[in-house]
Amino acid sequence: QVQLVEAGGGLVQAGGSLRLSCTASGRAFSGYNMAWFRQAPGKERDFVGGISCSGSSTFYADSVKGRFTISTDNAKNTVYLQMNSLSPGDTAVYYCAVAGAFGSRSSTDYGFWGQGTQVTVSS
């Protein structure tokens, strides 16, 4: 069993930055392929970006490419989402998730989820 806890959300002005963290417990973290998703009110949960268990490979949604960066600190069992140049369109609840395989953008391929952290970007 894997437990994920996100942190770092909050209110930020457009153009600002936030760094989210997701700390995992229950298993050696280096074995996880991780991803971030987000869900705005009334919308589906969308893929944001993913990182391989080794931390050597990442991939992103086109909407965040060049602005968001995913990284890991395996010693801390934590994955990060650095978000820069935020806009009101980035407002959502952000979730981290674990997948068995690397490379999926579909939420159905992710078996464990955190509780989410709210990010609100004001204009």
Tab-separated table of N, CA, C and O in Angstrom:
chain	number	residue	atom	x	y	z
A	1	GLN	N	0.840	-1.183	0.000
A	1	GLN	CA	0.000	0.000	0.000
A	1	GLN	C	0.882	1.243	0.000
A	1	GLN	O	1.913	1.284	0.660
A	2	VAL	N	0.480	2.219	-0.772
A	2	VAL	CA	1.209	3.469	-0.889
A	2	VAL	C	0.333	4.604	-0.393
A	2	VAL	O	-0.850	4.669	-0.725
A	3	GLN	N	0.906	5.470	0.381
A	3	GLN	CA	0.207	6.678	0.814
A	3	GLN	C	0.952	7.896	0.298
A	3	GLN	O	2.189	7.965	0.400
A	4	LEU	N	0.204	8.836	-0.261
A	4	LEU	CA	0.780	10.036	-0.856
A	4	LEU	C	0.172	11.258	-0.179
A	4	LEU	O	-1.044	11.330	0.010
A	5	VAL	N	1.022	12.211	0.152
A	5	VAL	CA	0.557	13.443	0.793
A	5	VAL	C	1.139	14.627	0.037
A	5	VAL	O	2.365	14.802	-0.005
A	6	GLU	N	0.251	15.439	-0.544
A	6	GLU	CA	0.680	16.635	-1.259
A	6	GLU	C	0.712	17.826	-0.319
A	6	GLU	O	-0.041	17.876	0.667
A	7	ALA	N	1.553	18.790	-0.658
A	7	ALA	CA	1.640	20.034	0.095
A	7	ALA	C	2.161	21.124	-0.817
A	7	ALA	O	2.703	20.844	-1.892
A	8	GLY	N	1.987	22.367	-0.374
A	8	GLY	CA	2.571	23.489	-1.096
A	8	GLY	C	1.605	24.337	-1.886
A	8	GLY	O	2.003	25.345	-2.475
A	9	GLY	N	0.350	23.949	-1.933
A	9	GLY	CA	-0.615	24.750	-2.660
A	9	GLY	C	-0.909	26.056	-1.946
A	9	GLY	O	-0.488	26.286	-0.811
A	10	GLY	N	-1.620	26.927	-2.649
A	10	GLY	CA	-1.971	28.208	-2.055
A	10	GLY	C	-2.462	29.178	-3.092
A	10	GLY	O	-2.792	28.790	-4.221
A	11	LEU	N	-2.493	30.438	-2.691
A	11	LEU	CA	-2.950	31.520	-3.560
A	11	LEU	C	-1.733	32.291	-4.059
A	11	LEU	O	-0.877	32.695	-3.251
A	12	VAL	N	-1.682	32.516	-5.354
A	12	VAL	CA	-0.559	33.239	-5.942
A	12	VAL	C	-1.087	34.129	-7.057
A	12	VAL	O	-2.104	33.812	-7.689
A	13	GLN	N	-0.410	35.232	-7.288
A	13	GLN	CA	-0.807	36.116	-8.374
A	13	GLN	C	-0.309	35.590	-9.709
A	13	GLN	O	0.689	34.856	-9.772
A	14	ALA	N	-0.996	35.978	-10.749
A	14	ALA	CA	-0.568	35.595	-12.097
A	14	ALA	C	0.876	36.016	-12.330
A	14	ALA	O	1.283	37.117	-11.938
A	15	GLY	N	1.626	35.122	-12.938
A	15	GLY	CA	3.043	35.362	-13.163
A	15	GLY	C	3.937	34.836	-12.065
A	15	GLY	O	5.158	34.787	-12.231
A	16	GLY	N	3.340	34.437	-10.964
A	16	GLY	CA	4.096	33.940	-9.828
A	16	GLY	C	4.443	32.475	-9.939
A	16	GLY	O	4.165	31.820	-10.959
A	17	SER	N	5.039	31.958	-8.868
A	17	SER	CA	5.511	30.570	-8.835
A	17	SER	C	5.067	29.887	-7.553
A	17	SER	O	4.850	30.543	-6.522
A	18	LEU	N	4.954	28.580	-7.640
A	18	LEU	CA	4.712	27.728	-6.484
A	18	LEU	C	5.470	26.436	-6.687
A	18	LEU	O	5.675	26.007	-7.835
A	19	ARG	N	5.827	25.803	-5.583
A	19	ARG	CA	6.406	24.460	-5.659
A	19	ARG	C	5.560	23.530	-4.806
A	19	ARG	O	5.431	23.730	-3.598
A	20	LEU	N	5.019	22.529	-5.457
A	20	LEU	CA	4.257	21.502	-4.761
A	20	LEU	C	5.158	20.325	-4.433
A	20	LEU	O	6.108	20.044	-5.163
A	21	SER	N	4.846	19.646	-3.362
A	21	SER	CA	5.571	18.433	-3.007
A	21	SER	C	4.586	17.298	-2.785
A	21	SER	O	3.424	17.519	-2.449
A	22	CYS	N	5.074	16.103	-2.978
A	22	CYS	CA	4.284	14.892	-2.771
A	22	CYS	C	5.194	13.881	-2.103
A	22	CYS	O	6.159	13.424	-2.726
A	23	THR	N	4.880	13.540	-0.880
A	23	THR	CA	5.703	12.611	-0.121
A	23	THR	C	4.991	11.272	-0.029
A	23	THR	O	3.812	11.203	0.323
A	24	ALA	N	5.742	10.234	-0.334
A	24	ALA	CA	5.185	8.888	-0.368
A	24	ALA	C	5.677	8.071	0.812
A	24	ALA	O	6.786	8.244	1.296
A	25	SER	N	4.844	7.147	1.236
A	25	SER	CA	5.230	6.209	2.281
A	25	SER	C	4.676	4.843	1.922
A	25	SER	O	3.744	4.718	1.125
A	26	GLY	N	5.253	3.824	2.501
A	26	GLY	CA	4.731	2.488	2.302
A	26	GLY	C	5.610	1.597	1.452
A	26	GLY	O	5.411	0.401	1.397
A	27	ARG	N	6.590	2.185	0.758
A	27	ARG	CA	7.437	1.387	-0.117
A	27	ARG	C	8.634	2.238	-0.504
A	27	ARG	O	8.563	3.458	-0.474
A	28	ALA	N	9.711	1.598	-0.901
A	28	ALA	CA	10.879	2.341	-1.369
A	28	ALA	C	10.481	3.241	-2.524
A	28	ALA	O	9.988	2.793	-3.551
A	29	PHE	N	10.682	4.523	-2.366
A	29	PHE	CA	10.170	5.507	-3.320
A	29	PHE	C	10.779	5.346	-4.696
A	29	PHE	O	10.166	5.646	-5.705
A	30	SER	N	11.999	4.901	-4.766
A	30	SER	CA	12.677	4.818	-6.057
A	30	SER	C	12.011	3.829	-6.998
A	30	SER	O	12.339	3.789	-8.174
A	31	GLY	N	11.049	3.067	-6.505
A	31	GLY	CA	10.351	2.132	-7.366
A	31	GLY	C	9.121	2.692	-8.038
A	31	GLY	O	8.446	1.977	-8.768
A	32	TYR	N	8.823	3.948	-7.830
A	32	TYR	CA	7.584	4.518	-8.334
A	32	TYR	C	7.807	5.351	-9.595
A	32	TYR	O	8.717	6.161	-9.651
A	33	ASN	N	6.923	5.146	-10.568
A	33	ASN	CA	6.740	6.128	-11.626
A	33	ASN	C	5.622	7.060	-11.160
A	33	ASN	O	4.544	6.607	-10.797
A	34	MET	N	5.902	8.338	-11.171
A	34	MET	CA	4.990	9.306	-10.566
A	34	MET	C	4.452	10.274	-11.610
A	34	MET	O	5.064	10.486	-12.668
A	35	ALA	N	3.340	10.887	-11.260
A	35	ALA	CA	2.777	11.912	-12.131
A	35	ALA	C	1.988	12.913	-11.306
A	35	ALA	O	1.589	12.632	-10.167
A	36	TRP	N	1.802	14.067	-11.905
A	36	TRP	CA	0.918	15.087	-11.359
A	36	TRP	C	-0.269	15.253	-12.307
A	36	TRP	O	-0.100	15.288	-13.532
A	37	PHE	N	-1.432	15.383	-11.721
A	37	PHE	CA	-2.662	15.702	-12.434
A	37	PHE	C	-3.293	16.920	-11.777
A	37	PHE	O	-2.926	17.294	-10.662
A	38	ARG	N	-4.239	17.509	-12.457
A	38	ARG	CA	-4.978	18.612	-11.856
A	38	ARG	C	-6.427	18.558	-12.299
A	38	ARG	O	-6.747	18.053	-13.371
A	39	GLN	N	-7.284	19.096	-11.443
A	39	GLN	CA	-8.715	19.096	-11.729
A	39	GLN	C	-9.310	20.426	-11.314
A	39	GLN	O	-9.293	20.783	-10.128
A	40	ALA	N	-9.814	21.145	-12.301
A	40	ALA	CA	-10.513	22.402	-12.045
A	40	ALA	C	-11.989	22.109	-11.800
A	40	ALA	O	-12.498	21.071	-12.219
A	41	PRO	N	-12.679	23.017	-11.125
A	41	PRO	CA	-14.105	22.789	-10.833
A	41	PRO	C	-14.904	22.515	-12.095
A	41	PRO	O	-14.799	23.250	-13.083
A	42	GLY	N	-15.687	21.442	-12.072
A	42	GLY	CA	-16.541	21.102	-13.192
A	42	GLY	C	-15.835	20.501	-14.383
A	42	GLY	O	-16.462	20.283	-15.422
A	43	LYS	N	-14.537	20.218	-14.236
A	43	LYS	CA	-13.778	19.664	-15.353
A	43	LYS	C	-13.183	18.318	-14.986
A	43	LYS	O	-13.150	17.920	-13.826
A	44	GLU	N	-12.703	17.623	-16.006
A	44	GLU	CA	-12.078	16.328	-15.780
A	44	GLU	C	-10.684	16.510	-15.185
A	44	GLU	O	-10.086	17.582	-15.251
A	45	ARG	N	-10.185	15.412	-14.632
A	45	ARG	CA	-8.831	15.420	-14.100
A	45	ARG	C	-7.853	15.281	-15.267
A	45	ARG	O	-7.907	14.315	-16.023
A	46	ASP	N	-6.970	16.255	-15.395
A	46	ASP	CA	-6.058	16.316	-16.524
A	46	ASP	C	-4.620	16.017	-16.117
A	46	ASP	O	-4.164	16.433	-15.036
A	47	PHE	N	-3.924	15.364	-17.021
A	47	PHE	CA	-2.506	15.079	-16.830
A	47	PHE	C	-1.705	16.375	-16.892
A	47	PHE	O	-1.954	17.233	-17.734
A	48	VAL	N	-0.735	16.498	-15.985
A	48	VAL	CA	0.166	17.660	-15.982
A	48	VAL	C	1.566	17.241	-16.406
A	48	VAL	O	2.162	17.828	-17.317
A	49	GLY	N	2.118	16.237	-15.736
A	49	GLY	CA	3.462	15.786	-16.071
A	49	GLY	C	3.798	14.525	-15.316
A	49	GLY	O	3.170	14.217	-14.298
A	50	GLY	N	4.792	13.784	-15.795
A	50	GLY	CA	5.192	12.552	-15.157
A	50	GLY	C	6.701	12.418	-15.099
A	50	GLY	O	7.430	13.083	-15.843
A	51	ILE	N	7.162	11.557	-14.211
A	51	ILE	CA	8.592	11.327	-14.041
A	51	ILE	C	8.810	9.844	-13.794
A	51	ILE	O	8.016	9.186	-13.120
A	52	SER	N	9.896	9.336	-14.362
A	52	SER	CA	10.197	7.929	-14.186
A	52	SER	C	10.722	7.659	-12.787
A	52	SER	O	11.160	8.568	-12.075
A	53	CYS	N	10.708	6.376	-12.419
A	53	CYS	CA	11.140	6.000	-11.073
A	53	CYS	C	12.603	6.378	-10.822
A	53	CYS	O	12.975	6.681	-9.682
A	54	SER	N	13.400	6.399	-11.866
A	54	SER	CA	14.799	6.780	-11.708
A	54	SER	C	14.978	8.288	-11.637
A	54	SER	O	16.030	8.779	-11.222
A	55	GLY	N	13.958	9.001	-12.049
A	55	GLY	CA	14.050	10.453	-12.102
A	55	GLY	C	14.733	10.977	-13.336
A	55	GLY	O	14.878	12.190	-13.498
A	56	SER	N	15.127	10.089	-14.230
A	56	SER	CA	15.907	10.508	-15.389
A	56	SER	C	15.050	10.946	-16.576
A	56	SER	O	15.550	11.586	-17.500
A	57	SER	N	13.780	10.593	-16.557
A	57	SER	CA	12.898	10.931	-17.686
A	57	SER	C	11.651	11.636	-17.190
A	57	SER	O	11.069	11.243	-16.180
A	58	THR	N	11.259	12.674	-17.921
A	58	THR	CA	10.045	13.409	-17.605
A	58	THR	C	9.262	13.674	-18.889
A	58	THR	O	9.825	13.654	-19.989
A	59	PHE	N	7.976	13.899	-18.755
A	59	PHE	CA	7.157	14.310	-19.886
A	59	PHE	C	6.019	15.155	-19.331
A	59	PHE	O	5.613	14.995	-18.176
A	60	TYR	N	5.534	16.071	-20.190
A	60	TYR	CA	4.603	17.084	-19.732
A	60	TYR	C	3.449	17.274	-20.707
A	60	TYR	O	3.569	17.028	-21.908
A	61	ALA	N	2.358	17.774	-20.170
A	61	ALA	CA	1.273	18.236	-21.018
A	61	ALA	C	1.729	19.489	-21.762
A	61	ALA	O	2.517	20.280	-21.238
A	62	ASP	N	1.235	19.668	-22.969
A	62	ASP	CA	1.637	20.832	-23.763
A	62	ASP	C	1.310	22.144	-23.048
A	62	ASP	O	2.027	23.128	-23.200
A	63	SER	N	0.245	22.131	-22.275
A	63	SER	CA	-0.206	23.364	-21.621
A	63	SER	C	0.755	23.862	-20.551
A	63	SER	O	0.695	25.043	-20.169
A	64	VAL	N	1.639	22.990	-20.071
A	64	VAL	CA	2.547	23.400	-18.993
A	64	VAL	C	4.012	23.283	-19.399
A	64	VAL	O	4.894	23.713	-18.638
A	65	LYS	N	4.271	22.739	-20.568
A	65	LYS	CA	5.647	22.522	-21.000
A	65	LYS	C	6.396	23.847	-21.044
A	65	LYS	O	5.913	24.843	-21.577
A	66	GLY	N	7.574	23.847	-20.453
A	66	GLY	CA	8.378	25.065	-20.404
A	66	GLY	C	8.107	25.930	-19.181
A	66	GLY	O	8.881	26.841	-18.882
A	67	ARG	N	7.005	25.655	-18.498
A	67	ARG	CA	6.677	26.426	-17.278
A	67	ARG	C	6.765	25.577	-16.017
A	67	ARG	O	7.124	26.090	-14.951
A	68	PHE	N	6.437	24.311	-16.137
A	68	PHE	CA	6.421	23.411	-14.981
A	68	PHE	C	7.574	22.416	-15.090
A	68	PHE	O	7.924	21.963	-16.193
A	69	THR	N	8.120	22.042	-13.938
A	69	THR	CA	9.212	21.065	-13.896
A	69	THR	C	8.976	20.078	-12.767
A	69	THR	O	8.695	20.491	-11.631
A	70	ILE	N	9.098	18.795	-13.090
A	70	ILE	CA	8.959	17.743	-12.091
A	70	ILE	C	10.347	17.220	-11.739
A	70	ILE	O	11.183	17.004	-12.621
A	71	SER	N	10.560	16.996	-10.444
A	71	SER	CA	11.826	16.428	-9.987
A	71	SER	C	11.554	15.537	-8.788
A	71	SER	O	10.457	15.568	-8.217
A	72	THR	N	12.541	14.735	-8.444
A	72	THR	CA	12.389	13.838	-7.310
A	72	THR	C	13.593	13.951	-6.376
A	72	THR	O	14.699	14.290	-6.788
A	73	ASP	N	13.326	13.654	-5.131
A	73	ASP	CA	14.376	13.477	-4.132
A	73	ASP	C	14.093	12.126	-3.486
A	73	ASP	O	13.283	12.036	-2.555
A	74	ASN	N	14.726	11.093	-4.010
A	74	ASN	CA	14.417	9.749	-3.532
A	74	ASN	C	14.800	9.555	-2.077
A	74	ASN	O	14.176	8.765	-1.362
A	75	ALA	N	15.804	10.254	-1.623
A	75	ALA	CA	16.197	10.141	-0.218
A	75	ALA	C	15.092	10.632	0.712
A	75	ALA	O	14.974	10.173	1.852
A	76	LYS	N	14.271	11.559	0.216
A	76	LYS	CA	13.166	12.102	0.999
A	76	LYS	C	11.828	11.515	0.592
A	76	LYS	O	10.785	11.938	1.098
A	77	ASN	N	11.849	10.556	-0.345
A	77	ASN	CA	10.601	9.961	-0.830
A	77	ASN	C	9.625	11.030	-1.315
A	77	ASN	O	8.411	10.946	-1.067
A	78	THR	N	10.151	12.009	-2.005
A	78	THR	CA	9.335	13.161	-2.387
A	78	THR	C	9.522	13.486	-3.860
A	78	THR	O	10.645	13.437	-4.375
A	79	VAL	N	8.414	13.824	-4.503
A	79	VAL	CA	8.440	14.344	-5.859
A	79	VAL	C	7.917	15.773	-5.812
A	79	VAL	O	7.020	16.083	-5.023
A	80	TYR	N	8.485	16.619	-6.639
A	80	TYR	CA	8.145	18.040	-6.633
A	80	TYR	C	7.555	18.461	-7.971
A	80	TYR	O	7.861	17.877	-9.010
A	81	LEU	N	6.732	19.486	-7.921
A	81	LEU	CA	6.238	20.134	-9.129
A	81	LEU	C	6.506	21.628	-8.979
A	81	LEU	O	5.828	22.313	-8.205
A	82	GLN	N	7.515	22.094	-9.688
A	82	GLN	CA	7.835	23.513	-9.706
A	82	GLN	C	7.004	24.175	-10.790
A	82	GLN	O	7.097	23.794	-11.957
A	83	MET	N	6.216	25.157	-10.407
A	83	MET	CA	5.309	25.818	-11.345
A	83	MET	C	5.671	27.287	-11.444
A	83	MET	O	5.616	28.007	-10.444
A	84	ASN	N	6.042	27.709	-12.628
A	84	ASN	CA	6.419	29.088	-12.883
A	84	ASN	C	5.458	29.727	-13.880
A	84	ASN	O	4.712	29.031	-14.584
A	85	SER	N	5.481	31.038	-13.939
A	85	SER	CA	4.636	31.791	-14.877
A	85	SER	C	3.186	31.337	-14.793
A	85	SER	O	2.540	31.077	-15.818
A	86	LEU	N	2.691	31.259	-13.603
A	86	LEU	CA	1.327	30.760	-13.402
A	86	LEU	C	0.300	31.745	-13.935
A	86	LEU	O	0.491	32.968	-13.901
A	87	SER	N	-0.789	31.199	-14.425
A	87	SER	CA	-1.910	31.995	-14.929
A	87	SER	C	-3.199	31.493	-14.293
A	87	SER	O	-3.233	30.380	-13.746
A	88	PRO	N	-4.273	32.286	-14.349
A	88	PRO	CA	-5.531	31.833	-13.755
A	88	PRO	C	-6.007	30.486	-14.307
A	88	PRO	O	-6.692	29.734	-13.598
A	89	GLY	N	-5.636	30.162	-15.516
A	89	GLY	CA	-6.000	28.877	-16.101
A	89	GLY	C	-5.353	27.683	-15.420
A	89	GLY	O	-5.760	26.543	-15.652
A	90	ASP	N	-4.350	27.936	-14.579
A	90	ASP	CA	-3.700	26.865	-13.832
A	90	ASP	C	-4.401	26.578	-12.505
A	90	ASP	O	-4.000	25.660	-11.784
A	91	THR	N	-5.424	27.355	-12.185
A	91	THR	CA	-6.163	27.144	-10.945
A	91	THR	C	-6.845	25.780	-10.957
A	91	THR	O	-7.587	25.447	-11.885
A	92	ALA	N	-6.571	24.984	-9.938
A	92	ALA	CA	-7.103	23.623	-9.868
A	92	ALA	C	-6.645	22.988	-8.564
A	92	ALA	O	-5.788	23.530	-7.860
A	93	VAL	N	-7.213	21.825	-8.289
A	93	VAL	CA	-6.659	20.959	-7.253
A	93	VAL	C	-5.629	20.062	-7.942
A	93	VAL	O	-5.933	19.437	-8.964
A	94	TYR	N	-4.437	20.023	-7.380
A	94	TYR	CA	-3.341	19.254	-7.957
A	94	TYR	C	-3.140	17.975	-7.156
A	94	TYR	O	-3.079	18.004	-5.919
A	95	TYR	N	-3.028	16.869	-7.899
A	95	TYR	CA	-2.882	15.549	-7.300
A	95	TYR	C	-1.596	14.891	-7.788
A	95	TYR	O	-1.258	14.998	-8.966
A	96	CYS	N	-0.933	14.170	-6.905
A	96	CYS	CA	0.129	13.288	-7.363
A	96	CYS	C	-0.407	11.863	-7.363
A	96	CYS	O	-1.355	11.534	-6.651
A	97	ALA	N	0.223	11.043	-8.180
A	97	ALA	CA	-0.257	9.679	-8.358
A	97	ALA	C	0.888	8.761	-8.732
A	97	ALA	O	1.922	9.197	-9.243
A	98	VAL	N	0.666	7.475	-8.487
A	98	VAL	CA	1.656	6.437	-8.770
A	98	VAL	C	1.138	5.518	-9.855
A	98	VAL	O	-0.024	5.095	-9.822
A	99	ALA	N	2.008	5.194	-10.803
A	99	ALA	CA	1.649	4.243	-11.851
A	99	ALA	C	2.651	3.102	-11.870
A	99	ALA	O	3.795	3.252	-11.458
A	100	GLY	N	2.200	1.975	-12.379
A	100	GLY	CA	3.104	0.848	-12.512
A	100	GLY	C	4.075	1.013	-13.667
A	100	GLY	O	5.207	0.560	-13.609
A	101	ALA	N	3.618	1.691	-14.707
A	101	ALA	CA	4.446	1.886	-15.891
A	101	ALA	C	4.655	3.371	-16.137
A	101	ALA	O	3.856	4.201	-15.709
A	102	PHE	N	5.700	3.689	-16.832
A	102	PHE	CA	6.028	5.086	-17.131
A	102	PHE	C	5.439	5.484	-18.476
A	102	PHE	O	5.460	4.719	-19.423
A	103	GLY	N	4.914	6.692	-18.545
A	103	GLY	CA	4.531	7.250	-19.837
A	103	GLY	C	3.056	7.464	-20.076
A	103	GLY	O	2.688	8.036	-21.094
A	104	SER	N	2.221	7.044	-19.155
A	104	SER	CA	0.787	7.201	-19.395
A	104	SER	C	0.314	8.596	-19.000
A	104	SER	O	0.744	9.145	-17.984
A	105	ARG	N	-0.629	9.115	-19.805
A	105	ARG	CA	-1.276	10.379	-19.502
A	105	ARG	C	-2.711	10.179	-19.019
A	105	ARG	O	-3.452	11.142	-18.835
A	106	SER	N	-3.093	8.929	-18.861
A	106	SER	CA	-4.464	8.607	-18.470
A	106	SER	C	-4.543	8.344	-16.981
A	106	SER	O	-3.800	7.526	-16.437
A	107	SER	N	-5.478	9.001	-16.320
A	107	SER	CA	-5.618	8.828	-14.873
A	107	SER	C	-5.993	7.387	-14.509
A	107	SER	O	-5.710	6.940	-13.394
A	108	THR	N	-6.580	6.663	-15.434
A	108	THR	CA	-6.987	5.286	-15.123
A	108	THR	C	-5.798	4.352	-14.967
A	108	THR	O	-5.938	3.239	-14.456
A	109	ASP	N	-4.633	4.769	-15.413
A	109	ASP	CA	-3.435	3.948	-15.276
A	109	ASP	C	-2.693	4.197	-13.976
A	109	ASP	O	-1.635	3.603	-13.747
A	110	TYR	N	-3.243	5.059	-13.138
A	110	TYR	CA	-2.582	5.399	-11.886
A	110	TYR	C	-3.401	4.834	-10.726
A	110	TYR	O	-4.598	5.102	-10.610
A	111	GLY	N	-2.733	4.054	-9.886
A	111	GLY	CA	-3.445	3.296	-8.882
A	111	GLY	C	-3.535	3.924	-7.517
A	111	GLY	O	-4.411	3.570	-6.727
A	112	PHE	N	-2.627	4.824	-7.207
A	112	PHE	CA	-2.621	5.448	-5.890
A	112	PHE	C	-2.588	6.957	-6.063
A	112	PHE	O	-1.839	7.476	-6.889
A	113	TRP	N	-3.378	7.629	-5.231
A	113	TRP	CA	-3.542	9.071	-5.350
A	113	TRP	C	-3.416	9.734	-3.983
A	113	TRP	O	-3.805	9.157	-2.962
A	114	GLY	N	-2.891	10.965	-4.010
A	114	GLY	CA	-2.937	11.773	-2.815
A	114	GLY	C	-4.283	12.456	-2.685
A	114	GLY	O	-5.174	12.285	-3.520
A	115	GLN	N	-4.433	13.252	-1.639
A	115	GLN	CA	-5.705	13.908	-1.363
A	115	GLN	C	-5.854	15.204	-2.149
A	115	GLN	O	-6.954	15.765	-2.213
A	116	GLY	N	-4.776	15.696	-2.716
A	116	GLY	CA	-4.823	16.909	-3.521
A	116	GLY	C	-4.480	18.149	-2.721
A	116	GLY	O	-4.650	18.199	-1.500
A	117	THR	N	-3.980	19.154	-3.430
A	117	THR	CA	-3.688	20.447	-2.828
A	117	THR	C	-4.182	21.537	-3.776
A	117	THR	O	-3.979	21.455	-4.990
A	118	GLN	N	-4.852	22.533	-3.217
A	118	GLN	CA	-5.475	23.568	-4.026
A	118	GLN	C	-4.460	24.625	-4.443
A	118	GLN	O	-3.717	25.148	-3.603
A	119	VAL	N	-4.471	24.938	-5.722
A	119	VAL	CA	-3.679	26.034	-6.266
A	119	VAL	C	-4.649	27.034	-6.879
A	119	VAL	O	-5.455	26.671	-7.741
A	120	THR	N	-4.571	28.267	-6.438
A	120	THR	CA	-5.421	29.321	-6.961
A	120	THR	C	-4.549	30.462	-7.463
A	120	THR	O	-3.703	30.967	-6.716
A	121	VAL	N	-4.744	30.822	-8.720
A	121	VAL	CA	-3.960	31.892	-9.333
A	121	VAL	C	-4.899	33.055	-9.614
A	121	VAL	O	-5.865	32.914	-10.366
A	122	SER	N	-4.605	34.184	-9.014
A	122	SER	CA	-5.445	35.362	-9.203
A	122	SER	C	-4.900	36.233	-10.326
A	122	SER	O	-3.692	36.284	-10.566
A	123	SER	N	-5.808	36.918	-10.997
A	123	SER	CA	-5.401	37.760	-12.131
A	123	SER	C	-5.057	39.172	-11.678
A	123	SER	O	-5.280	39.555	-10.545
